[in-house]
């Protein structure tokens, strides 16, 4: 194997590019030699196949296998030539057997192809006596060209291999040189980066120290400012607390004065209302007594007539009992009542209320008793209306007022009556301050009782 020459010490980029281009050109040449050899071999196989097949048929070889003789011999020859040429590019030197294979296959193919030109008279006498020179030249050209090109291709490939090895050494040296240059540049960049990082770290440390110092100064200033602000807030808080205390005391004094004034005003209103109410009660009592006295006098005047009437009725009743055998209609007809009075009027007269005794035991007539009952009923209704109105005002003030219908049902009244009580309560609360004060007092008393 040929040793590749040493590469130059320094290889430029142009030299490396030229070496790559030369290797590519040599590889194209190798492919061209191989292609020409293959084409020539296939063409020679086709040209010699007819003559060799005819030669086999003439020598009593069956036609089914006669055509296979030339392709087998030619393929053996081409294989030997092609493989030897390919391996020689890698330093292989063929020995005896490859030599015998090549020349035996080549000579066999040449002899079978040229047999008719060597011995046209079909007599084998050793050296040909009547050979056909033109036929020999015609049938010898292709086999010898194939053999010669195969042998030359081996030399061509060996030359290309040597040259590619030389160019490969140059390219390898360039790659190693570039790799060394890259490693050197990378080392330089790494040193520069380390130096830059060291410088940046020093700058960062200085900046961090400066920032820490500024931060400490800022913290101290913030502490001082916070302390000053806290002291100022404390002073403001003290002043505001004193101001709120003074304002609260002033408001409490004003509220106490207002409550005392309202209490005095409310007490005066209550006293006035009580006096007015008592006067109204006395007036009503006097009126009732006057009416009762008049009724008593009228009743006393009519007592005799009533007594006489009762006596007559008693006698009439005795007469009716005496005539029990008579029908009821006849009894009525035989009574002492005038005939002009119908029986319905008699029944109504009998149903009239009788006289009731007066306070001194004197019986009062029925009419006088009805008048007294009317006075007492009106007084009760008035009292009920006043109490219901006051109750409605208290409930409204406490925020617990029921509906008008529910409120009226407490007193056995209708919804309209309850609506009137609410309206009266609102009017009195707006127009009468004393009434409003009494309502307020009652509401507070109920609220305190509920809480307790």
Coordinates of C-alpha atoms in Angstrom, one line a residue:
X1 CA 0.0 0.0 0.0
X2 CA 1.4 3.4 -1.0
X3 CA 2.0 5.8 1.9
X4 CA 0.4 9.2 1.6
X5 CA 2.7 12.1 1.6
X6 CA 2.8 14.4 4.7
X7 CA 0.5 17.4 4.6
X8 CA 2.0 20.9 4.5
X9 CA 2.3 22.7 7.7
X10 CA -0.3 25.4 6.9
X11 CA -3.2 24.8 4.6
X12 CA -5.2 27.7 3.3
X13 CA -9.0 27.8 2.7
X14 CA -8.3 27.9 -1.1
X15 CA -6.1 24.9 -1.0
X16 CA -8.7 22.9 1.0
X17 CA -11.4 24.0 -1.5
X18 CA -9.2 22.9 -4.4
X19 CA -8.5 19.5 -2.8
X20 CA -12.3 18.9 -2.3
X21 CA -12.9 19.9 -6.0
X22 CA -10.1 17.5 -7.1
X23 CA -11.5 14.6 -5.0
X24 CA -15.0 15.2 -6.6
X25 CA -13.4 15.2 -10.1
X26 CA -11.5 12.0 -9.4
X27 CA -14.7 10.3 -8.1
X28 CA -16.5 11.4 -11.3
X29 CA -13.6 9.9 -13.4
X30 CA -13.9 6.6 -11.4
X31 CA -17.7 6.5 -12.1
X32 CA -17.0 7.2 -15.8
X33 CA -14.5 4.3 -16.0
X34 CA -16.9 2.0 -14.3
X35 CA -19.8 3.0 -16.5
X36 CA -17.7 2.6 -19.7
X37 CA -16.6 -0.8 -18.6
X38 CA -20.1 -1.9 -17.8
X39 CA -21.4 -0.6 -21.1
X40 CA -18.6 -2.2 -23.1
X41 CA -19.0 -5.5 -21.2
X42 CA -22.8 -5.6 -21.9
X43 CA -22.3 -4.7 -25.5
X44 CA -19.5 -7.3 -26.0
X45 CA -21.8 -9.9 -24.3
X46 CA -24.5 -9.1 -26.9
X47 CA -22.1 -9.1 -29.8
X48 CA -20.4 -12.4 -28.9
X49 CA -23.5 -14.2 -27.7
X50 CA -24.7 -15.1 -31.2
X51 CA -21.4 -16.5 -32.4
X52 CA -20.8 -18.5 -29.2
X53 CA -24.4 -19.9 -29.3
X54 CA -23.9 -20.9 -32.9
X55 CA -20.6 -22.5 -32.0
X56 CA -22.3 -24.5 -29.2
X57 CA -25.1 -25.6 -31.6
X58 CA -22.6 -26.8 -34.2
X59 CA -21.0 -28.9 -31.5
X60 CA -24.2 -30.7 -30.7
X61 CA -25.2 -28.7 -27.6
X62 CA -29.0 -28.5 -27.2
X63 CA -30.4 -25.2 -28.0
X64 CA -32.1 -24.8 -24.5
X65 CA -28.6 -24.4 -22.9
X66 CA -26.5 -23.4 -25.9
X67 CA -27.5 -19.7 -25.4
X68 CA -26.3 -19.7 -21.8
X69 CA -22.7 -20.5 -22.6
X70 CA -21.5 -17.1 -23.7
X71 CA -23.3 -15.1 -20.9
X72 CA -21.8 -17.4 -18.2
X73 CA -18.3 -17.1 -19.5
X74 CA -18.7 -13.3 -20.2
X75 CA -20.2 -12.6 -16.8
X76 CA -17.3 -14.5 -15.1
X77 CA -14.8 -12.4 -17.1
X78 CA -16.6 -9.2 -16.3
X79 CA -16.9 -10.1 -12.6
X80 CA -13.2 -10.8 -12.3
X81 CA -12.2 -7.7 -14.1
X82 CA -14.6 -5.4 -12.2
X83 CA -13.9 -6.8 -8.8
X84 CA -10.1 -6.7 -9.3
X85 CA -10.4 -3.1 -10.5
X86 CA -12.5 -2.0 -7.5
X87 CA -10.3 -3.7 -4.9
X88 CA -7.1 -2.4 -6.5
X89 CA -8.4 1.1 -5.7
X90 CA -8.0 0.1 -2.1
X91 CA -4.4 -1.3 -2.5
X92 CA -5.3 -4.9 -3.5
X93 CA -2.9 -6.7 -5.8
X94 CA -4.4 -9.7 -7.6
X95 CA -2.7 -13.1 -7.2
X96 CA -2.5 -16.2 -9.5
X97 CA -6.1 -17.4 -9.4
X98 CA -7.6 -14.0 -10.4
X99 CA -5.1 -13.9 -13.2
X100 CA -6.0 -17.4 -14.4
X101 CA -9.7 -16.6 -14.1
X102 CA -9.4 -13.4 -16.2
X103 CA -7.3 -14.9 -19.0
X104 CA -9.1 -18.3 -19.1
X105 CA -12.5 -16.5 -19.4
X106 CA -11.1 -14.0 -21.9
X107 CA -9.3 -16.6 -24.1
X108 CA -12.3 -18.9 -24.0
X109 CA -14.7 -16.2 -25.1
X110 CA -12.2 -15.1 -27.8
X111 CA -11.6 -18.7 -29.1
X112 CA -15.4 -19.6 -29.2
X113 CA -16.1 -16.3 -31.0
X114 CA -13.2 -16.6 -33.5
X115 CA -13.3 -20.4 -34.1
X116 CA -15.0 -20.1 -37.5
X117 CA -12.4 -17.5 -38.6
X118 CA -9.4 -19.7 -37.4
X119 CA -10.6 -23.0 -38.9
X120 CA -13.1 -22.1 -41.7
X121 CA -12.6 -25.6 -43.2
X122 CA -13.5 -27.3 -39.9
X123 CA -10.1 -29.1 -39.7
X124 CA -8.0 -28.6 -36.6
X125 CA -4.3 -28.8 -37.6
X126 CA -2.7 -26.9 -34.7
X127 CA -1.6 -23.6 -36.2
X128 CA -4.4 -22.4 -38.5
X129 CA -3.5 -22.8 -42.2
X130 CA -6.5 -21.2 -43.8
X131 CA -7.4 -18.6 -41.2
X132 CA -9.7 -15.6 -42.1
X133 CA -7.7 -12.5 -40.9
X134 CA -10.7 -10.2 -41.3
X135 CA -12.9 -12.4 -39.3
X136 CA -10.3 -12.7 -36.6
X137 CA -10.0 -9.0 -36.4
X138 CA -13.7 -8.5 -36.3
X139 CA -14.4 -11.1 -33.6
X140 CA -11.3 -10.2 -31.6
X141 CA -11.9 -6.5 -31.2
X142 CA -14.6 -6.6 -28.5
X143 CA -13.1 -9.3 -26.2
X144 CA -9.6 -7.7 -26.2
X145 CA -11.2 -4.2 -25.6
X146 CA -13.1 -5.5 -22.6
X147 CA -10.0 -7.2 -21.2
X148 CA -7.7 -4.2 -21.9
X149 CA -10.2 -1.7 -20.4
X150 CA -10.6 -3.7 -17.3
X151 CA -6.8 -3.9 -16.8
X152 CA -6.5 -0.2 -17.5
X153 CA -9.4 0.6 -15.1
X154 CA -7.5 -1.0 -12.3
X155 CA -4.6 1.4 -12.9
X156 CA -6.9 4.3 -13.3
X157 CA -8.5 3.5 -9.9
X158 CA -5.2 3.1 -8.2
X159 CA -4.1 6.4 -9.4
X160 CA -7.4 8.1 -8.3
X161 CA -7.1 6.4 -4.9
X162 CA -3.5 7.7 -4.4
X163 CA -4.5 11.2 -5.5
X164 CA -7.6 11.2 -3.3
X165 CA -5.5 10.1 -0.4
X166 CA -3.2 13.1 -0.9
X167 CA -6.1 15.5 -1.2
X168 CA -7.7 13.9 1.8
X169 CA -4.5 14.5 3.8
X170 CA -4.7 18.2 2.8
X171 CA -8.4 18.4 3.8
X172 CA -7.7 16.6 7.1
X173 CA -4.9 19.0 7.8
X174 CA -7.1 21.9 7.0
X175 CA -9.9 20.5 9.3
X176 CA -7.4 20.0 12.1
X177 CA -6.0 23.4 11.5
X178 CA -9.5 24.9 11.6
X179 CA -10.4 22.9 14.7
X180 CA -7.2 24.1 16.4
X181 CA -8.1 27.6 15.4
X182 CA -11.7 27.2 16.7
X183 CA -10.4 25.7 20.0
X184 CA -7.9 28.6 20.3
X185 CA -10.7 31.1 19.5
X186 CA -13.0 29.4 21.9
X187 CA -10.3 29.5 24.6
X188 CA -9.8 33.2 23.9
X189 CA -13.5 33.8 24.1
X190 CA -13.8 31.8 27.3
X191 CA -10.9 33.8 28.9
X192 CA -12.5 37.0 27.6
X193 CA -15.9 35.9 29.0
X194 CA -14.4 34.9 32.3
X195 CA -12.6 38.3 32.5
X196 CA -15.8 40.0 31.6
X197 CA -17.8 38.1 34.2
X198 CA -15.1 38.8 36.8
X199 CA -15.3 42.5 35.9
X200 CA -19.1 42.4 36.0
X201 CA -19.1 40.5 39.3
X202 CA -16.8 43.2 40.8
X203 CA -19.1 45.9 39.4
X204 CA -22.2 44.0 40.7
X205 CA -20.6 43.8 44.2
X206 CA -19.7 47.5 44.2
X207 CA -23.2 48.3 43.0
X208 CA -24.7 45.9 45.7
X209 CA -22.5 47.5 48.4
X210 CA -23.6 51.0 47.2
X211 CA -27.2 49.9 47.1
X212 CA -27.0 48.4 50.5
X213 CA -25.5 51.6 51.9
X214 CA -28.2 53.6 50.2
X215 CA -30.8 51.2 51.5
X216 CA -29.5 51.5 55.1
X217 CA -29.5 55.3 54.8
X218 CA -33.0 55.2 53.4
X219 CA -34.1 52.9 56.2
X220 CA -32.6 55.2 58.8
X221 CA -34.3 58.2 57.2
X222 CA -37.6 56.3 57.0
X223 CA -37.3 55.4 60.7
X224 CA -36.7 59.0 61.6
X225 CA -39.6 60.1 59.4
X226 CA -41.9 57.4 60.8
X227 CA -40.9 58.5 64.3
X228 CA -41.7 62.1 63.5
X229 CA -44.9 61.2 61.9
X230 CA -45.9 59.0 64.8
X231 CA -45.2 61.8 67.3
X232 CA -47.2 64.2 65.1
X233 CA -50.0 61.7 64.9
X234 CA -49.9 61.2 68.7
X235 CA -50.1 65.0 69.2
X236 CA -53.0 65.3 66.7
X237 CA -54.8 62.3 68.3
X238 CA -54.5 63.9 71.7
X239 CA -55.8 67.2 70.4
X240 CA -58.6 65.5 68.5
X241 CA -59.5 63.5 71.6
X242 CA -59.6 66.6 73.7
X243 CA -61.7 68.4 71.1
X244 CA -64.1 65.4 70.8
X245 CA -64.4 65.3 74.5
X246 CA -65.2 69.0 74.7
X247 CA -67.7 68.6 71.9
X248 CA -69.2 65.6 73.5
X249 CA -69.6 67.5 76.8
X250 CA -71.1 70.4 75.0
X251 CA -73.5 68.1 73.1
X252 CA -74.4 66.3 76.4
X253 CA -75.1 69.6 78.1
X254 CA -77.3 70.7 75.2
X255 CA -79.1 67.3 75.2
X256 CA -79.7 67.5 78.9
X257 CA -81.0 71.0 78.6
X258 CA -83.2 70.0 75.7
X259 CA -84.5 66.9 77.5
X260 CA -85.2 68.9 80.7
X261 CA -87.1 71.5 78.6
X262 CA -89.0 68.8 76.8
X263 CA -89.8 67.0 80.1
X264 CA -91.1 70.3 81.6
X265 CA -93.1 71.0 78.5
X266 CA -94.4 67.4 78.4
X267 CA -95.3 67.6 82.1
X268 CA -97.1 70.8 81.5
X269 CA -99.0 69.4 78.6
X270 CA -99.9 66.3 80.6
X271 CA -101.2 68.4 83.5
X272 CA -103.2 70.6 81.1
X273 CA -104.6 67.5 79.4
X274 CA -105.5 65.9 82.7
X275 CA -107.2 69.1 83.8
X276 CA -109.1 69.4 80.6
X277 CA -110.0 65.7 80.7
X278 CA -111.2 66.0 84.4
X279 CA -113.2 69.1 83.5
X280 CA -114.8 67.3 80.6
X281 CA -115.6 64.3 82.8
X282 CA -117.2 66.7 85.4
X283 CA -119.2 68.4 82.7
X284 CA -120.4 65.1 81.3
X285 CA -121.2 63.9 84.9
X286 CA -123.2 67.0 85.6
X287 CA -125.1 66.7 82.3
X288 CA -125.8 63.1 83.1
X289 CA -127.0 63.9 86.6
X290 CA -129.2 66.7 85.2
X291 CA -130.7 64.4 82.6
X292 CA -131.2 61.7 85.3
X293 CA -132.9 64.2 87.6
X294 CA -135.2 65.3 84.8
X295 CA -135.9 61.8 83.9
X296 CA -136.6 61.0 87.6
X297 CA -139.1 63.9 87.8
X298 CA -140.8 62.7 84.6
X299 CA -140.9 59.2 85.9
X300 CA -142.3 60.2 89.2
X301 CA -145.1 62.2 87.4
X302 CA -145.9 59.2 85.3
X303 CA -145.6 56.7 88.1
X304 CA -149.2 56.9 89.1
X305 CA -150.4 56.5 85.5
X306 CA -148.2 53.5 85.1
X307 CA -149.4 52.0 88.3
X308 CA -153.0 52.6 87.3
X309 CA -152.2 51.0 83.9
X310 CA -150.6 48.0 85.6
X311 CA -153.5 47.6 87.9
X312 CA -155.9 47.6 84.9
X313 CA -153.7 45.1 83.2
X314 CA -153.7 43.0 86.3
X315 CA -157.5 43.0 86.4
X316 CA -157.6 42.2 82.8
X317 CA -155.3 39.3 83.3
X318 CA -157.5 38.0 86.1
X319 CA -160.4 38.3 83.9
X320 CA -158.6 36.3 81.2
X321 CA -157.7 33.6 83.7
X322 CA -161.4 33.5 84.6
X323 CA -162.3 32.9 81.0
X324 CA -159.7 30.2 80.3
X325 CA -162.3 28.2 78.5
X326 CA -162.6 30.8 75.8
X327 CA -160.3 30.9 72.8
X328 CA -157.4 33.3 72.7
X329 CA -159.1 35.5 70.2
X330 CA -162.1 35.9 72.4
X331 CA -160.0 36.8 75.3
X332 CA -158.4 39.6 73.4
X333 CA -161.8 40.8 72.3
X334 CA -163.1 40.9 75.9
X335 CA -160.2 42.9 77.3
X336 CA -160.7 46.5 78.3
X337 CA -158.5 47.7 75.4
X338 CA -160.1 50.0 72.9
X339 CA -161.3 48.3 69.8
X340 CA -159.5 50.8 67.5
X341 CA -156.0 49.5 68.7
X342 CA -154.9 46.5 66.6
X343 CA -153.4 43.4 68.1
X344 CA -149.9 44.1 66.7
X345 CA -149.9 47.4 68.6
X346 CA -151.0 45.7 71.7
X347 CA -148.2 43.2 71.4
X348 CA -145.7 46.0 70.9
X349 CA -147.0 47.8 74.0
X350 CA -146.6 44.7 76.0
X351 CA -142.9 44.4 74.8
X352 CA -142.0 47.9 75.9
X353 CA -139.4 48.1 78.7
X354 CA -140.8 48.5 82.2
X355 CA -139.7 51.1 84.6
X356 CA -136.5 50.6 86.7
X357 CA -135.9 51.9 90.2
X358 CA -134.0 55.1 90.6
X359 CA -131.1 55.6 92.9
X360 CA -133.4 56.6 95.8
X361 CA -135.6 53.5 95.1
X362 CA -138.2 55.3 93.0
X363 CA -139.1 53.5 89.9
X364 CA -138.2 55.3 86.7
X365 CA -140.2 55.0 83.6
X366 CA -138.8 53.0 80.6
X367 CA -138.2 56.1 78.5
X368 CA -136.0 57.6 81.2
X369 CA -133.9 54.4 81.5
X370 CA -133.3 54.4 77.7
X371 CA -132.0 58.0 77.8
X372 CA -129.6 57.1 80.6
X373 CA -128.4 54.1 78.7
X374 CA -127.8 56.2 75.6
X375 CA -125.7 58.7 77.6
X376 CA -123.6 55.9 79.1
X377 CA -123.1 54.2 75.6
X378 CA -121.9 57.4 74.0
X379 CA -119.5 58.0 76.9
X380 CA -118.1 54.4 76.4
X381 CA -117.8 54.9 72.6
X382 CA -116.0 58.2 73.1
X383 CA -113.7 56.6 75.6
X384 CA -113.1 53.6 73.3
X385 CA -112.2 55.9 70.4
X386 CA -109.8 57.9 72.5
X387 CA -108.0 54.8 73.8
X388 CA -107.9 53.2 70.3
X389 CA -106.4 56.4 68.8
X390 CA -103.7 56.6 71.5
X391 CA -102.9 52.9 71.1
X392 CA -102.6 53.4 67.3
X393 CA -100.2 56.3 67.8
X394 CA -98.0 54.3 70.2
X395 CA -97.9 51.3 67.9
X396 CA -97.0 53.5 64.9
X397 CA -94.2 55.2 66.9
X398 CA -92.8 51.8 68.0
X399 CA -92.9 50.5 64.4
X400 CA -95.2 47.6 65.4
X401 CA -98.5 48.8 63.9
X402 CA -100.7 46.0 62.5
X403 CA -103.0 46.4 59.5
X404 CA -106.1 48.6 59.8
X405 CA -108.4 45.6 59.7
X406 CA -106.4 43.6 62.3
X407 CA -106.3 46.7 64.6
X408 CA -110.0 47.3 64.2
X409 CA -110.8 43.7 65.0
X410 CA -109.3 44.1 68.5
X411 CA -112.2 46.5 69.3
X412 CA -114.8 44.6 67.3
X413 CA -114.9 47.2 64.6
X414 CA -114.5 47.3 60.8
X415 CA -111.5 48.3 58.7
X416 CA -112.9 51.8 58.0
X417 CA -113.1 52.5 61.8
X418 CA -109.4 51.3 62.1
X419 CA -108.3 53.5 59.2
X420 CA -110.0 56.5 61.0
X421 CA -108.1 55.8 64.2
X422 CA -104.8 55.8 62.4
X423 CA -105.6 59.0 60.7
X424 CA -106.7 60.7 64.0
X425 CA -103.4 59.4 65.6
X426 CA -101.3 60.9 62.9
X427 CA -103.2 64.2 63.0
X428 CA -102.8 64.5 66.8
X429 CA -99.1 63.6 66.7
X430 CA -98.5 66.4 64.1
X431 CA -100.7 69.0 65.7
X432 CA -100.5 68.4 69.4
X433 CA -97.0 68.4 71.0
X434 CA -98.4 67.3 74.4
X435 CA -100.1 64.4 72.8
X436 CA -96.9 63.4 71.0
X437 CA -95.0 63.7 74.3
X438 CA -97.5 61.3 76.1
X439 CA -97.2 58.9 73.1
X440 CA -93.4 59.0 73.4
X441 CA -93.5 58.3 77.1
X442 CA -95.9 55.4 76.7
X443 CA -93.7 53.9 73.9
X444 CA -90.5 54.2 76.0
X445 CA -92.3 52.6 78.9
X446 CA -93.4 49.6 76.8
X447 CA -89.9 49.3 75.3
X448 CA -88.3 49.2 78.7
X449 CA -90.8 46.7 79.9
X450 CA -90.2 44.5 76.9
X451 CA -86.4 44.7 77.3
X452 CA -86.7 43.8 81.0

